[in-house]
CSV table of C-alpha atoms in Angstrom, one decimal:
chain,number,residue,atom,x,y,z
Q,974,UNK,CA,27.7,116.6,-35.5
Q,975,UNK,CA,25.7,117.9,-38.5
Q,976,UNK,CA,27.2,119.6,-41.5
Q,977,UNK,CA,26.2,121.8,-44.4
Q,978,UNK,CA,26.8,120.0,-47.7
Q,979,UNK,CA,28.9,122.1,-50.1
Q,980,UNK,CA,28.0,121.7,-53.8
Q,981,UNK,CA,31.0,120.6,-55.9
Q,982,UNK,CA,29.1,120.1,-59.1
Q,983,UNK,CA,25.5,120.4,-60.3
Q,984,UNK,CA,24.1,118.7,-63.3
Q,985,UNK,CA,20.7,119.7,-64.7
Q,986,UNK,CA,19.1,116.5,-66.1
Q,987,UNK,CA,15.6,117.8,-67.0
Q,988,UNK,CA,13.8,121.1,-67.3
Q,989,UNK,CA,10.1,120.5,-67.6
Q,990,UNK,CA,6.7,122.3,-67.3
Q,991,UNK,CA,6.1,121.7,-63.7
Q,992,UNK,CA,9.5,120.6,-62.4
Q,993,UNK,CA,13.2,120.3,-63.0
Q,994,UNK,CA,15.6,117.5,-62.0
Q,995,UNK,CA,19.2,118.0,-61.1
Q,996,UNK,CA,21.9,115.9,-59.5
Q,997,UNK,CA,24.3,117.7,-57.1
Q,998,UNK,CA,27.6,116.3,-56.1
Q,999,UNK,CA,28.2,117.3,-52.5
Q,1000,UNK,CA,31.2,117.2,-50.2
Q,1001,UNK,CA,30.6,115.4,-46.9
Q,1002,UNK,CA,32.9,115.2,-43.9
Q,1003,UNK,CA,36.2,113.3,-44.3
Q,1004,UNK,CA,36.5,114.8,-47.8
Q,1005,UNK,CA,34.2,112.3,-49.3
Q,1006,UNK,CA,31.6,113.0,-51.9
Q,1007,UNK,CA,28.0,112.0,-52.4
Q,1008,UNK,CA,25.2,112.5,-54.9
Q,1009,UNK,CA,21.9,114.3,-54.2
Q,1010,UNK,CA,19.0,113.9,-56.6
Q,1011,UNK,CA,16.9,117.0,-56.4
Q,1012,UNK,CA,13.5,117.9,-57.9
Q,1013,UNK,CA,13.0,121.6,-58.2
Q,1014,UNK,CA,9.4,122.8,-57.9
Q,1015,UNK,CA,8.0,126.3,-57.9
Q,1016,UNK,CA,6.1,125.7,-54.6
Q,1017,UNK,CA,2.4,126.2,-54.1
Q,1018,UNK,CA,-0.4,127.1,-51.8
Q,1019,UNK,CA,-3.1,125.1,-50.1
Q,1020,UNK,CA,-6.3,126.7,-48.7
Q,1021,UNK,CA,-8.6,125.4,-46.0
Q,1022,UNK,CA,-12.0,126.8,-46.7
Q,1023,UNK,CA,-14.1,126.7,-43.5
Q,1024,UNK,CA,-17.8,127.5,-43.8
Q,1025,UNK,CA,-19.9,129.3,-41.1
Q,1026,UNK,CA,-21.5,125.9,-40.2
Q,1027,UNK,CA,-18.0,124.3,-39.6
Q,1028,UNK,CA,-17.7,122.4,-42.8
Q,1029,UNK,CA,-14.7,122.2,-45.0
Q,1030,UNK,CA,-14.7,122.5,-48.8
Q,1031,UNK,CA,-12.5,119.9,-50.5
Q,1032,UNK,CA,-11.8,119.0,-54.0
Q,1033,UNK,CA,-11.8,115.5,-55.6
Q,1034,UNK,CA,-9.5,114.9,-58.5
Q,1035,UNK,CA,-7.6,112.2,-60.3
Q,1036,UNK,CA,-3.9,112.2,-59.5
Q,1037,UNK,CA,-1.9,110.4,-62.2
Q,1038,UNK,CA,1.2,110.1,-60.0
Q,1039,UNK,CA,-0.6,107.8,-57.6
Q,1040,UNK,CA,-3.2,106.5,-60.1
Q,1041,UNK,CA,-6.2,107.3,-57.9
Q,1042,UNK,CA,-8.8,109.9,-57.0
Q,1043,UNK,CA,-7.8,112.0,-54.0
Q,1044,UNK,CA,-9.7,114.3,-51.7
Q,1045,UNK,CA,-7.6,117.4,-51.1
Q,1046,UNK,CA,-7.8,121.0,-49.9
Q,1047,UNK,CA,-7.9,123.4,-52.9
Q,1048,UNK,CA,-4.3,124.0,-53.9
Q,1049,UNK,CA,-2.1,125.0,-56.8
Q,1050,UNK,CA,1.3,126.0,-57.8
Q,1051,UNK,CA,2.8,129.5,-57.6
Q,1052,UNK,CA,2.8,131.2,-61.0
Q,1053,UNK,CA,5.8,133.4,-62.0
Q,1054,UNK,CA,6.0,136.6,-59.8
Q,1055,UNK,CA,2.8,135.6,-57.9
Q,1056,UNK,CA,2.6,136.1,-54.1
Q,1057,UNK,CA,1.3,133.1,-52.2
Q,1058,UNK,CA,-1.7,135.1,-51.1
Q,1059,UNK,CA,-2.7,135.9,-54.7
Q,1060,UNK,CA,-2.3,132.2,-55.6
Q,1061,UNK,CA,-4.5,131.2,-52.7
Q,1062,UNK,CA,-7.3,133.6,-53.8
Q,1063,UNK,CA,-7.0,132.5,-57.4
Q,1064,UNK,CA,-6.9,128.8,-56.8
Q,1065,UNK,CA,-9.8,128.8,-54.3
Q,1066,UNK,CA,-12.0,130.7,-56.8
Q,1067,UNK,CA,-10.9,128.5,-59.8
Q,1068,UNK,CA,-11.3,125.2,-58.1
Q,1069,UNK,CA,-14.3,125.7,-55.8
Q,1070,UNK,CA,-16.0,128.9,-56.9
Q,1071,UNK,CA,-15.8,130.3,-53.4
Q,1072,UNK,CA,-14.4,133.7,-52.4
Q,1073,UNK,CA,-13.1,134.3,-48.9
Q,1074,UNK,CA,-13.7,137.7,-47.1
Q,1075,UNK,CA,-11.0,136.5,-44.7
Q,1076,UNK,CA,-7.9,134.8,-45.7
Q,1077,UNK,CA,-5.3,134.1,-43.0
Q,1078,UNK,CA,-1.8,132.8,-43.5
Q,1079,UNK,CA,-1.1,129.9,-41.2
Q,1080,UNK,CA,2.2,128.3,-42.0
Q,1081,UNK,CA,4.5,127.0,-44.6
Q,1082,UNK,CA,6.1,123.6,-45.0
Q,1083,UNK,CA,8.2,121.4,-47.3
Q,1084,UNK,CA,6.3,118.4,-48.6
Q,1085,UNK,CA,9.3,116.1,-49.1
Q,1086,UNK,CA,12.6,117.8,-48.2
Q,1087,UNK,CA,14.6,114.6,-48.7
Q,1088,UNK,CA,14.4,115.1,-52.5
Q,1089,UNK,CA,12.5,118.3,-53.4
Q,1090,UNK,CA,12.4,122.0,-52.5
Q,1091,UNK,CA,8.6,122.1,-52.9
Q,1092,UNK,CA,7.2,124.4,-50.3
Q,1093,UNK,CA,3.5,124.9,-49.5
Q,1094,UNK,CA,2.0,128.0,-48.0
Q,1095,UNK,CA,-1.1,127.2,-46.1
Q,1096,UNK,CA,-4.0,129.6,-45.7
Q,1097,UNK,CA,-7.3,129.5,-43.7
Q,1098,UNK,CA,-10.3,130.9,-45.7
Q,1099,UNK,CA,-13.4,132.0,-43.8
Q,1100,UNK,CA,-16.4,134.2,-44.4
Q,1101,UNK,CA,-17.0,132.4,-47.6
Q,1102,UNK,CA,-19.2,133.5,-50.5
Q,1103,UNK,CA,-20.3,130.8,-52.9
Q,1104,UNK,CA,-19.8,131.1,-56.7
Q,1105,UNK,CA,-19.1,129.2,-59.8
Q,1106,UNK,CA,-15.8,127.3,-60.2
Q,1107,UNK,CA,-13.6,128.3,-63.2
Q,1108,UNK,CA,-11.2,125.4,-63.6
Q,1109,UNK,CA,-8.2,125.6,-65.9
Q,1110,UNK,CA,-8.4,123.9,-69.3
Q,1111,UNK,CA,-7.7,120.2,-68.8
Q,1112,UNK,CA,-8.4,120.3,-65.0
Q,1113,UNK,CA,-11.3,118.2,-63.9
Q,1114,UNK,CA,-12.4,118.8,-60.3
Q,1115,UNK,CA,-15.4,118.1,-58.1
Q,1116,UNK,CA,-16.2,120.2,-55.1
Q,1117,UNK,CA,-17.3,118.3,-51.9
Q,1118,UNK,CA,-18.2,119.5,-48.5
Q,1119,UNK,CA,-17.7,117.7,-45.2
Q,1120,UNK,CA,-18.3,118.5,-41.6
Q,1121,UNK,CA,-15.1,118.8,-39.6
Q,1122,UNK,CA,-15.9,116.0,-37.2
Q,1123,UNK,CA,-16.4,113.6,-40.1
Q,1124,UNK,CA,-13.2,114.7,-41.7
Q,1125,UNK,CA,-11.2,114.0,-38.5
Q,1126,UNK,CA,-12.6,110.4,-38.6
Q,1127,UNK,CA,-11.8,110.1,-42.3
Q,1128,UNK,CA,-8.2,111.0,-41.6
Q,1129,UNK,CA,-8.0,108.4,-38.8
Q,1130,UNK,CA,-9.7,105.8,-41.1
Q,1131,UNK,CA,-7.1,106.5,-43.9
Q,1132,UNK,CA,-9.6,108.0,-46.3
Q,1133,UNK,CA,-7.7,111.2,-46.6
Q,1134,UNK,CA,-4.2,110.5,-47.8
Q,1135,UNK,CA,-2.8,113.8,-48.9
Q,1136,UNK,CA,-0.3,115.4,-46.5
Q,1137,UNK,CA,-1.2,119.0,-47.0
Q,1138,UNK,CA,-4.9,118.1,-46.5
Q,1139,UNK,CA,-4.2,116.2,-43.3
Q,1140,UNK,CA,-2.3,119.2,-41.9
Q,1141,UNK,CA,-5.1,121.6,-43.1
Q,1142,UNK,CA,-7.8,119.5,-41.4
Q,1143,UNK,CA,-5.8,119.6,-38.1
Q,1144,UNK,CA,-5.5,123.4,-38.3
Q,1145,UNK,CA,-9.2,123.8,-39.2
Q,1146,UNK,CA,-10.2,121.7,-36.2
Q,1147,UNK,CA,-8.1,123.9,-33.9
Q,1148,UNK,CA,-9.6,127.0,-35.4
Q,1149,UNK,CA,-13.2,125.7,-35.0
Q,1150,UNK,CA,-12.6,124.5,-31.4
Q,1151,UNK,CA,-11.2,128.0,-30.5
Q,1152,UNK,CA,-14.2,129.8,-32.2
Q,1153,UNK,CA,-16.7,127.8,-30.2
C,42,UNK,CA,-17.2,115.4,-63.4
C,43,UNK,CA,-13.9,113.8,-62.6
C,44,UNK,CA,-12.2,111.3,-64.9
C,45,UNK,CA,-9.4,108.7,-64.7
C,46,UNK,CA,-6.5,109.6,-66.9
C,47,UNK,CA,-5.6,106.8,-69.3
C,48,UNK,CA,-1.9,106.5,-70.2
C,49,UNK,CA,-1.2,106.7,-73.9
C,50,UNK,CA,2.5,106.8,-73.7
C,51,UNK,CA,5.1,106.7,-70.9
C,52,UNK,CA,8.7,108.0,-71.3
C,53,UNK,CA,11.3,107.1,-68.7
C,54,UNK,CA,13.7,110.1,-68.5
C,55,UNK,CA,15.9,109.2,-65.5
C,56,UNK,CA,16.5,106.2,-63.4
C,57,UNK,CA,18.5,107.1,-60.3
C,58,UNK,CA,19.5,105.9,-56.9
C,59,UNK,CA,16.6,107.3,-54.9
C,60,UNK,CA,14.1,108.3,-57.6
C,61,UNK,CA,13.1,107.9,-61.2
C,62,UNK,CA,11.5,110.5,-63.5
C,63,UNK,CA,9.0,109.7,-66.2
C,64,UNK,CA,6.6,111.8,-68.4
C,65,UNK,CA,3.3,110.2,-69.1
C,66,UNK,CA,1.0,111.3,-72.0
C,67,UNK,CA,-2.6,111.0,-70.7
C,68,UNK,CA,-5.9,111.2,-72.4
C,69,UNK,CA,-8.3,113.8,-70.9
C,70,UNK,CA,-11.9,114.3,-71.8
C,71,UNK,CA,-12.8,115.5,-75.3
C,72,UNK,CA,-10.1,113.3,-76.7
C,73,UNK,CA,-7.4,115.7,-75.8
C,74,UNK,CA,-3.9,114.9,-74.4
C,75,UNK,CA,-1.8,116.3,-71.6
C,76,UNK,CA,1.6,115.5,-70.1
C,77,UNK,CA,2.2,114.4,-66.5
C,78,UNK,CA,5.7,114.7,-65.1
C,79,UNK,CA,6.0,112.0,-62.4
C,80,UNK,CA,8.7,111.3,-59.8
C,81,UNK,CA,8.8,107.7,-58.8
C,82,UNK,CA,9.9,107.1,-55.2
C,83,UNK,CA,10.0,103.9,-53.2
C,84,UNK,CA,8.1,105.4,-50.3
C,85,UNK,CA,9.2,105.5,-46.7
C,86,UNK,CA,8.4,105.5,-43.1
C,87,UNK,CA,8.3,108.1,-40.4
C,88,UNK,CA,8.3,107.3,-36.7
C,89,UNK,CA,7.1,109.5,-33.8
C,90,UNK,CA,9.0,108.4,-30.7
C,91,UNK,CA,7.2,109.5,-27.6
C,92,UNK,CA,9.0,109.1,-24.3
C,93,UNK,CA,7.3,108.3,-20.9
C,94,UNK,CA,7.6,112.0,-19.9
C,95,UNK,CA,5.8,113.2,-23.0
C,96,UNK,CA,8.8,114.3,-25.0
C,97,UNK,CA,9.4,113.6,-28.7
C,98,UNK,CA,12.7,112.5,-30.2
C,99,UNK,CA,13.5,114.4,-33.4
C,100,UNK,CA,16.6,114.4,-35.6
C,101,UNK,CA,18.3,117.4,-37.1
C,102,UNK,CA,20.0,117.1,-40.4
C,103,UNK,CA,21.1,119.1,-43.4
C,104,UNK,CA,18.7,118.8,-46.4
C,105,UNK,CA,20.4,119.6,-49.6
C,106,UNK,CA,17.2,120.0,-51.6
C,107,UNK,CA,16.1,122.9,-49.4
C,108,UNK,CA,19.7,124.1,-48.5
C,109,UNK,CA,19.0,124.2,-44.7
C,110,UNK,CA,19.0,122.2,-41.5
C,111,UNK,CA,15.6,120.7,-40.6
C,112,UNK,CA,14.1,119.2,-37.5
C,113,UNK,CA,12.3,116.0,-38.5
C,114,UNK,CA,10.8,112.9,-37.0
C,115,UNK,CA,13.1,109.9,-37.6
C,116,UNK,CA,12.4,108.6,-41.1
C,117,UNK,CA,13.8,106.7,-44.1
C,118,UNK,CA,13.0,105.1,-47.3
C,119,UNK,CA,11.7,101.5,-47.8
C,120,UNK,CA,14.5,99.2,-48.9
C,121,UNK,CA,13.7,96.4,-51.4
C,122,UNK,CA,11.3,93.8,-50.0
C,123,UNK,CA,11.2,95.5,-46.6
C,124,UNK,CA,7.8,95.9,-44.8
C,125,UNK,CA,7.1,99.4,-43.5
C,126,UNK,CA,7.2,98.1,-39.9
C,127,UNK,CA,10.7,96.7,-40.3
C,128,UNK,CA,11.9,100.0,-41.9
C,129,UNK,CA,10.4,101.9,-38.9
C,130,UNK,CA,12.3,99.7,-36.4
C,131,UNK,CA,15.5,100.0,-38.4
C,132,UNK,CA,15.4,103.7,-39.0
C,133,UNK,CA,14.5,104.6,-35.4
C,134,UNK,CA,17.5,102.6,-34.2
C,135,UNK,CA,19.9,103.8,-36.8
C,136,UNK,CA,19.0,107.5,-36.5
C,137,UNK,CA,18.3,107.9,-32.8
C,138,UNK,CA,19.6,104.7,-31.0
C,139,UNK,CA,16.2,104.2,-29.5
C,140,UNK,CA,14.3,100.9,-29.6
C,141,UNK,CA,10.5,100.8,-29.1
C,142,UNK,CA,8.8,98.1,-27.1
C,143,UNK,CA,5.5,99.3,-28.7
C,144,UNK,CA,5.3,100.4,-32.3
C,145,UNK,CA,1.8,101.3,-33.5
C,146,UNK,CA,0.9,101.9,-37.2
C,147,UNK,CA,-1.1,105.2,-37.4
C,148,UNK,CA,-1.7,106.1,-41.0
C,149,UNK,CA,-0.2,106.5,-44.5
C,150,UNK,CA,-0.2,109.5,-46.8
C,151,UNK,CA,1.2,110.9,-50.0
C,152,UNK,CA,3.7,113.8,-49.5
C,153,UNK,CA,3.1,115.4,-52.9
C,154,UNK,CA,0.6,113.6,-55.1
C,155,UNK,CA,0.6,116.3,-57.7
C,156,UNK,CA,3.9,115.0,-59.1
C,157,UNK,CA,5.2,112.0,-57.0
C,158,UNK,CA,3.9,108.7,-55.8
C,159,UNK,CA,6.0,108.9,-52.6
C,160,UNK,CA,3.9,107.5,-49.7
C,161,UNK,CA,4.9,107.7,-46.1
C,162,UNK,CA,3.8,105.1,-43.4
C,163,UNK,CA,3.6,106.8,-40.0
C,164,UNK,CA,4.2,104.9,-36.8
C,165,UNK,CA,4.0,105.8,-33.1
C,166,UNK,CA,6.9,104.5,-31.0
C,167,UNK,CA,6.4,104.2,-27.2
C,168,UNK,CA,8.0,102.4,-24.3
C,169,UNK,CA,11.4,103.5,-25.6
C,170,UNK,CA,14.7,102.1,-24.6
C,171,UNK,CA,17.7,104.3,-25.1
C,172,UNK,CA,20.8,103.2,-27.1
C,173,UNK,CA,23.5,104.3,-29.4
C,174,UNK,CA,22.7,105.6,-32.9
C,175,UNK,CA,24.2,103.7,-35.9
C,176,UNK,CA,23.8,106.1,-38.8
C,177,UNK,CA,24.5,105.0,-42.4
C,178,UNK,CA,27.8,106.0,-44.0
C,179,UNK,CA,27.6,109.6,-45.1
C,180,UNK,CA,24.6,110.3,-42.9
C,181,UNK,CA,25.1,113.0,-40.3
C,182,UNK,CA,22.3,113.4,-37.8
C,183,UNK,CA,21.9,114.9,-34.4
C,184,UNK,CA,19.2,113.6,-32.0
C,185,UNK,CA,17.2,116.2,-30.1
C,186,UNK,CA,14.4,116.0,-27.5
C,187,UNK,CA,11.5,118.4,-27.1
C,188,UNK,CA,8.5,118.5,-24.8
C,189,UNK,CA,5.2,118.1,-26.8
C,190,UNK,CA,3.8,121.5,-25.7
C,191,UNK,CA,7.0,123.2,-26.9
C,192,UNK,CA,6.8,121.4,-30.2
C,193,UNK,CA,3.2,122.5,-30.8
C,194,UNK,CA,4.4,126.1,-30.4
C,195,UNK,CA,7.3,125.5,-32.7
C,196,UNK,CA,5.0,124.3,-35.4
C,197,UNK,CA,2.8,127.4,-34.9
C,198,UNK,CA,5.9,129.7,-35.0
C,199,UNK,CA,7.1,128.1,-38.2
C,200,UNK,CA,10.1,126.4,-36.7
C,201,UNK,CA,9.1,123.0,-37.9
C,202,UNK,CA,8.7,123.0,-41.6
C,203,UNK,CA,8.6,119.3,-42.6
C,204,UNK,CA,5.2,118.0,-43.5
C,205,UNK,CA,5.5,114.5,-42.1
C,206,UNK,CA,6.9,116.0,-38.8
C,207,UNK,CA,3.9,118.4,-38.5
C,208,UNK,CA,1.5,115.5,-39.0
C,209,UNK,CA,3.5,113.4,-36.5
C,210,UNK,CA,3.4,116.0,-33.8
C,211,UNK,CA,-0.3,116.4,-34.2
C,212,UNK,CA,-0.8,112.7,-33.7
C,213,UNK,CA,1.6,112.6,-30.8
C,214,UNK,CA,-0.4,115.4,-29.1
C,215,UNK,CA,-3.6,113.4,-29.5
C,216,UNK,CA,-2.0,110.3,-28.1
C,217,UNK,CA,-0.6,112.1,-25.1
C,218,UNK,CA,-3.9,114.0,-24.4
C,219,UNK,CA,-5.8,110.7,-24.5
C,220,UNK,CA,-3.2,109.0,-22.2
C,221,UNK,CA,-3.5,111.6,-19.5
């Protein structure tokens, strides 16, 4: 049997710029209690930009949380009152310079539902028009372009290690296979 | 240009049961500074159990962080001094009752590298032997079984919303296609 966990108490421990932390005390069956550590996150979008010649535009950036450079699909967090589609258009332009004549919503998913409510909305961007990136202040990003077949191999070899990017590459591959 | 971010100061704000929170002050180009909110997580494993008749064993459980029931591949966090492979064997048995005669490491990925170092090691479990689940105290889990083709449709329809599970299903599909 599975049960919903009723909140008996909720303690806010931190309210930050990007995220908040709270600890909920929940009731579990047999009238017992347990603690749940929860990271509140506004959610974000990720965009898979597929070019006419079946390449994908990725961005390379330093990720302090993991202390390394990662290759990722363009992405960013939802700003206040922003629709995911608007965020996708804005982040694609800011991070890569590209604009998409077609932007298709694919799916949404939780990155780490064991401790965070972060949800990512994934979009497929096609019919791309190249332009100049306009990164945020303090954001240092490099745009790179890879053929889809190379990217599939890079995932298998462990050279792409970001979950939303792995999901995005799989969907791009399906889209490209169907198109051909 | 991309740059490594040098830590100038690191403040531990919370040390919990599952996770810690710290805020790092980092140096960015032009001798400016920025804050990085970072959730430290021990990392975990996820296991894709594929049966001989091409079904996948999933678990259904309530996830307080997102306030809903989710369908996920069996998974769990790394205990102290535990190798990912041991965690995979243990969690598969605890959550589903199954034991795998073959357990193949597939890949590892970060769930949310923008704010957390959580890394998941993904394994493929085959040649399964059924048994009784032995969940942890306070863990309420239901085992469910789906055909791979149905699962692919469930991902597309938005009925599977956990990132590691979406990645796992894609890899299971590749494994099954290759086998046939």
